[in-house]
JSON list of C-alpha atoms in Angstrom, two decimals:
[
{"chain": "A", "resi": 126, "resn": "PRO", "atom": "CA", "xyz": [-23.94, 7.63, -11.59]},
{"chain": "A", "resi": 127, "resn": "GLN", "atom": "CA", "xyz": [-24.38, 10.96, -13.30]},
{"chain": "A", "resi": 128, "resn": "ASN", "atom": "CA", "xyz": [-21.68, 13.58, -13.15]},
{"chain": "A", "resi": 129, "resn": "PRO", "atom": "CA", "xyz": [-22.73, 16.28, -10.63]},
{"chain": "A", "resi": 130, "resn": "ASN", "atom": "CA", "xyz": [-20.42, 18.80, -12.34]},
{"chain": "A", "resi": 131, "resn": "THR", "atom": "CA", "xyz": [-22.24, 19.16, -15.62]},
{"chain": "A", "resi": 132, "resn": "ARG", "atom": "CA", "xyz": [-20.62, 21.36, -18.23]},
{"chain": "A", "resi": 133, "resn": "GLY", "atom": "CA", "xyz": [-21.77, 22.78, -21.48]},
{"chain": "A", "resi": 134, "resn": "GLY", "atom": "CA", "xyz": [-24.40, 25.13, -22.73]},
{"chain": "A", "resi": 135, "resn": "HIS", "atom": "CA", "xyz": [-27.16, 24.23, -20.31]},
{"chain": "A", "resi": 136, "resn": "GLY", "atom": "CA", "xyz": [-29.73, 26.95, -19.93]},
{"chain": "A", "resi": 137, "resn": "THR", "atom": "CA", "xyz": [-28.08, 29.30, -22.41]},
{"chain": "A", "resi": 138, "resn": "GLU", "atom": "CA", "xyz": [-30.56, 28.87, -25.24]},
{"chain": "A", "resi": 139, "resn": "SER", "atom": "CA", "xyz": [-31.09, 32.16, -26.97]},
{"chain": "A", "resi": 140, "resn": "GLU", "atom": "CA", "xyz": [-34.16, 33.34, -28.75]},
{"chain": "A", "resi": 141, "resn": "GLU", "atom": "CA", "xyz": [-32.21, 33.63, -32.03]},
{"chain": "A", "resi": 142, "resn": "ASN", "atom": "CA", "xyz": [-33.31, 31.39, -34.85]},
{"chain": "A", "resi": 143, "resn": "PRO", "atom": "CA", "xyz": [-30.55, 28.95, -35.96]},
{"chain": "A", "resi": 144, "resn": "LEU", "atom": "CA", "xyz": [-31.12, 30.05, -39.57]},
{"chain": "A", "resi": 145, "resn": "ASP", "atom": "CA", "xyz": [-30.44, 33.67, -38.57]},
{"chain": "A", "resi": 146, "resn": "GLU", "atom": "CA", "xyz": [-27.10, 32.61, -37.08]},
{"chain": "A", "resi": 147, "resn": "ILE", "atom": "CA", "xyz": [-26.16, 30.68, -40.23]},
{"chain": "A", "resi": 148, "resn": "VAL", "atom": "CA", "xyz": [-27.09, 33.63, -42.46]},
{"chain": "A", "resi": 149, "resn": "ARG", "atom": "CA", "xyz": [-25.21, 36.09, -40.25]},
{"chain": "A", "resi": 150, "resn": "THR", "atom": "CA", "xyz": [-22.06, 33.94, -40.19]},
{"chain": "A", "resi": 151, "resn": "PHE", "atom": "CA", "xyz": [-22.16, 33.36, -43.92]},
{"chain": "A", "resi": 152, "resn": "ASN", "atom": "CA", "xyz": [-22.74, 37.04, -44.67]},
{"chain": "A", "resi": 153, "resn": "GLU", "atom": "CA", "xyz": [-19.88, 38.13, -42.42]},
{"chain": "A", "resi": 154, "resn": "ARG", "atom": "CA", "xyz": [-17.52, 35.73, -44.16]},
{"chain": "A", "resi": 155, "resn": "TRP", "atom": "CA", "xyz": [-18.45, 36.27, -47.81]},
{"chain": "A", "resi": 156, "resn": "PHE", "atom": "CA", "xyz": [-20.48, 39.42, -48.38]},
{"chain": "A", "resi": 157, "resn": "GLN", "atom": "CA", "xyz": [-18.32, 42.15, -46.83]},
{"chain": "A", "resi": 158, "resn": "GLY", "atom": "CA", "xyz": [-17.78, 43.95, -50.16]},
{"chain": "A", "resi": 159, "resn": "TRP", "atom": "CA", "xyz": [-21.21, 43.19, -51.57]},
{"chain": "A", "resi": 160, "resn": "SER", "atom": "CA", "xyz": [-23.45, 46.08, -52.53]},
{"chain": "A", "resi": 161, "resn": "ALA", "atom": "CA", "xyz": [-26.62, 44.55, -51.01]},
{"chain": "A", "resi": 162, "resn": "THR", "atom": "CA", "xyz": [-27.72, 45.54, -47.52]},
{"chain": "A", "resi": 163, "resn": "PRO", "atom": "CA", "xyz": [-27.70, 42.88, -44.77]},
{"chain": "A", "resi": 164, "resn": "GLU", "atom": "CA", "xyz": [-31.47, 42.54, -45.06]},
{"chain": "A", "resi": 165, "resn": "GLU", "atom": "CA", "xyz": [-31.22, 42.06, -48.84]},
{"chain": "A", "resi": 166, "resn": "GLN", "atom": "CA", "xyz": [-28.50, 39.46, -48.28]},
{"chain": "A", "resi": 167, "resn": "ARG", "atom": "CA", "xyz": [-30.73, 37.63, -45.81]},
{"chain": "A", "resi": 168, "resn": "VAL", "atom": "CA", "xyz": [-33.66, 37.69, -48.23]},
{"chain": "A", "resi": 169, "resn": "LYS", "atom": "CA", "xyz": [-31.46, 36.35, -51.05]},
{"chain": "A", "resi": 170, "resn": "TYR", "atom": "CA", "xyz": [-30.11, 33.56, -48.86]},
{"chain": "A", "resi": 171, "resn": "ILE", "atom": "CA", "xyz": [-33.57, 32.54, -47.66]},
{"chain": "A", "resi": 172, "resn": "SER", "atom": "CA", "xyz": [-34.88, 32.71, -51.22]},
{"chain": "A", "resi": 173, "resn": "LEU", "atom": "CA", "xyz": [-32.08, 30.42, -52.35]},
{"chain": "A", "resi": 174, "resn": "LYS", "atom": "CA", "xyz": [-32.77, 28.03, -49.49]},
{"chain": "A", "resi": 175, "resn": "GLU", "atom": "CA", "xyz": [-36.47, 27.93, -50.38]},
{"chain": "A", "resi": 176, "resn": "GLY", "atom": "CA", "xyz": [-35.61, 27.38, -54.05]},
{"chain": "A", "resi": 177, "resn": "VAL", "atom": "CA", "xyz": [-33.42, 24.43, -53.11]},
{"chain": "A", "resi": 178, "resn": "SER", "atom": "CA", "xyz": [-36.00, 22.91, -50.76]},
{"chain": "A", "resi": 179, "resn": "ASN", "atom": "CA", "xyz": [-38.72, 23.31, -53.43]},
{"chain": "A", "resi": 180, "resn": "HIS", "atom": "CA", "xyz": [-36.60, 21.65, -56.13]},
{"chain": "A", "resi": 181, "resn": "PRO", "atom": "CA", "xyz": [-38.31, 18.48, -57.49]},
{"chain": "A", "resi": 182, "resn": "ASP", "atom": "CA", "xyz": [-35.30, 16.29, -56.60]},
{"chain": "A", "resi": 183, "resn": "PHE", "atom": "CA", "xyz": [-34.69, 17.71, -53.13]},
{"chain": "A", "resi": 184, "resn": "GLU", "atom": "CA", "xyz": [-36.77, 15.31, -51.10]},
{"chain": "A", "resi": 185, "resn": "GLU", "atom": "CA", "xyz": [-35.97, 12.13, -53.04]},
{"chain": "A", "resi": 186, "resn": "LYS", "atom": "CA", "xyz": [-32.28, 12.69, -53.75]},
{"chain": "A", "resi": 187, "resn": "TYR", "atom": "CA", "xyz": [-31.26, 14.71, -50.71]},
{"chain": "A", "resi": 188, "resn": "LEU", "atom": "CA", "xyz": [-33.55, 14.23, -47.73]},
{"chain": "A", "resi": 189, "resn": "ASN", "atom": "CA", "xyz": [-34.36, 10.56, -48.28]},
{"chain": "A", "resi": 190, "resn": "ASP", "atom": "CA", "xyz": [-30.89, 9.39, -49.31]},
{"chain": "A", "resi": 191, "resn": "SER", "atom": "CA", "xyz": [-28.93, 7.74, -46.51]},
{"chain": "A", "resi": 192, "resn": "ASP", "atom": "CA", "xyz": [-25.55, 7.84, -48.30]},
{"chain": "A", "resi": 193, "resn": "PRO", "atom": "CA", "xyz": [-23.74, 11.05, -47.23]},
{"chain": "A", "resi": 194, "resn": "GLN", "atom": "CA", "xyz": [-21.67, 11.23, -50.42]},
{"chain": "A", "resi": 195, "resn": "ASN", "atom": "CA", "xyz": [-24.72, 10.94, -52.67]},
{"chain": "A", "resi": 196, "resn": "ARG", "atom": "CA", "xyz": [-26.54, 13.52, -50.53]},
{"chain": "A", "resi": 197, "resn": "ASN", "atom": "CA", "xyz": [-23.67, 16.00, -50.92]},
{"chain": "A", "resi": 198, "resn": "LEU", "atom": "CA", "xyz": [-23.51, 15.47, -54.68]},
{"chain": "A", "resi": 199, "resn": "ALA", "atom": "CA", "xyz": [-27.28, 15.84, -55.00]},
{"chain": "A", "resi": 200, "resn": "LEU", "atom": "CA", "xyz": [-27.33, 19.04, -52.93]},
{"chain": "A", "resi": 201, "resn": "ASP", "atom": "CA", "xyz": [-24.47, 20.53, -54.96]},
{"chain": "A", "resi": 202, "resn": "LYS", "atom": "CA", "xyz": [-26.29, 19.76, -58.22]},
{"chain": "A", "resi": 203, "resn": "ILE", "atom": "CA", "xyz": [-29.60, 21.13, -56.94]},
{"chain": "A", "resi": 204, "resn": "VAL", "atom": "CA", "xyz": [-27.97, 24.37, -55.72]},
{"chain": "A", "resi": 205, "resn": "LYS", "atom": "CA", "xyz": [-26.27, 24.84, -59.10]},
{"chain": "A", "resi": 206, "resn": "GLU", "atom": "CA", "xyz": [-29.58, 24.38, -60.91]},
{"chain": "A", "resi": 207, "resn": "VAL", "atom": "CA", "xyz": [-31.36, 26.83, -58.63]},
{"chain": "A", "resi": 208, "resn": "MET", "atom": "CA", "xyz": [-28.56, 29.39, -59.09]},
{"chain": "A", "resi": 209, "resn": "LEU", "atom": "CA", "xyz": [-28.82, 29.03, -62.87]},
{"chain": "A", "resi": 210, "resn": "ASN", "atom": "CA", "xyz": [-32.54, 29.76, -62.64]},
{"chain": "A", "resi": 211, "resn": "LYS", "atom": "CA", "xyz": [-31.94, 32.79, -60.40]},
{"chain": "A", "resi": 212, "resn": "ARG", "atom": "CA", "xyz": [-29.16, 34.31, -62.53]},
{"chain": "A", "resi": 213, "resn": "LYS", "atom": "CA", "xyz": [-31.45, 36.84, -64.24]},
{"chain": "A", "resi": 214, "resn": "ASP", "atom": "CA", "xyz": [-32.66, 38.07, -60.84]},
{"chain": "A", "resi": 215, "resn": "ASP", "atom": "CA", "xyz": [-29.23, 38.50, -59.26]},
{"chain": "A", "resi": 216, "resn": "MET", "atom": "CA", "xyz": [-26.28, 38.50, -61.64]},
{"chain": "A", "resi": 217, "resn": "GLU", "atom": "CA", "xyz": [-23.86, 39.63, -58.91]},
{"chain": "A", "resi": 218, "resn": "LEU", "atom": "CA", "xyz": [-24.58, 36.58, -56.75]},
{"chain": "A", "resi": 219, "resn": "TYR", "atom": "CA", "xyz": [-24.55, 34.33, -59.83]},
{"chain": "A", "resi": 220, "resn": "ARG", "atom": "CA", "xyz": [-21.07, 35.54, -60.85]},
{"chain": "A", "resi": 221, "resn": "LEU", "atom": "CA", "xyz": [-19.79, 35.13, -57.32]},
{"chain": "A", "resi": 222, "resn": "PHE", "atom": "CA", "xyz": [-21.23, 31.61, -57.09]},
{"chain": "A", "resi": 223, "resn": "PHE", "atom": "CA", "xyz": [-19.83, 30.34, -60.38]},
{"chain": "A", "resi": 224, "resn": "GLY", "atom": "CA", "xyz": [-16.62, 32.37, -60.30]},
{"chain": "A", "resi": 225, "resn": "ASP", "atom": "CA", "xyz": [-15.35, 31.46, -56.84]},
{"chain": "A", "resi": 226, "resn": "ASP", "atom": "CA", "xyz": [-15.10, 27.79, -55.86]},
{"chain": "A", "resi": 227, "resn": "ALA", "atom": "CA", "xyz": [-14.50, 28.63, -52.20]},
{"chain": "A", "resi": 228, "resn": "PHE", "atom": "CA", "xyz": [-17.65, 30.77, -52.10]},
{"chain": "A", "resi": 229, "resn": "ARG", "atom": "CA", "xyz": [-19.70, 28.07, -53.85]},
{"chain": "A", "resi": 230, "resn": "ASN", "atom": "CA", "xyz": [-18.48, 25.37, -51.45]},
{"chain": "A", "resi": 231, "resn": "ALA", "atom": "CA", "xyz": [-19.15, 27.58, -48.43]},
{"chain": "A", "resi": 232, "resn": "LEU", "atom": "CA", "xyz": [-22.64, 28.44, -49.67]},
{"chain": "A", "resi": 233, "resn": "VAL", "atom": "CA", "xyz": [-23.54, 24.79, -50.28]},
{"chain": "A", "resi": 234, "resn": "LYS", "atom": "CA", "xyz": [-22.14, 23.83, -46.86]},
{"chain": "A", "resi": 235, "resn": "SER", "atom": "CA", "xyz": [-24.07, 26.66, -45.23]},
{"chain": "A", "resi": 236, "resn": "LEU", "atom": "CA", "xyz": [-27.28, 25.51, -46.90]},
{"chain": "A", "resi": 237, "resn": "GLU", "atom": "CA", "xyz": [-26.58, 21.95, -45.82]},
{"chain": "A", "resi": 238, "resn": "ASN", "atom": "CA", "xyz": [-26.14, 23.10, -42.21]},
{"chain": "A", "resi": 239, "resn": "SER", "atom": "CA", "xyz": [-29.39, 25.05, -42.35]},
{"chain": "A", "resi": 240, "resn": "PHE", "atom": "CA", "xyz": [-31.26, 21.95, -43.61]},
{"chain": "A", "resi": 241, "resn": "LEU", "atom": "CA", "xyz": [-29.74, 19.79, -40.87]},
{"chain": "A", "resi": 242, "resn": "LYS", "atom": "CA", "xyz": [-30.72, 22.27, -38.14]},
{"chain": "A", "resi": 243, "resn": "ALA", "atom": "CA", "xyz": [-34.25, 22.69, -39.46]}
]
C-alpha cells in the first residue's frame, strides 16, 4: 500500500526556470568580485552553454555516449575549446577559467547540470 504521509516537494513547483537557478547559484559562488552585472553574467553563461551545445562533437561524444567517464572528459574538452574561441570576446572570463582549476571544474559541472536538467 502507498504511504498516506507523503513527504517531499509536492506541489511546490515554482515558475523559475531550472537554468536560471543554476546560473544564479553559479554566479553567487564565483562572480562576486566580477565587474560584469548579473544580467551580463547570465548572458555570458548562456552564451557559453549555447557554444558548448553547438559544438560539432557535443551530440556524438557527450549526449550519445553512455559511459559517464567518457562523457565528462568530452564535456571538459568541449568547454575548453569553446572558451579558447571566446577568449577575444571576454578575456576576464578566459583568465578566470584557465587560471583557477576550482572555477573551471565548477563551471563544467554547472554546465553538465544544466544539460541534464534540460
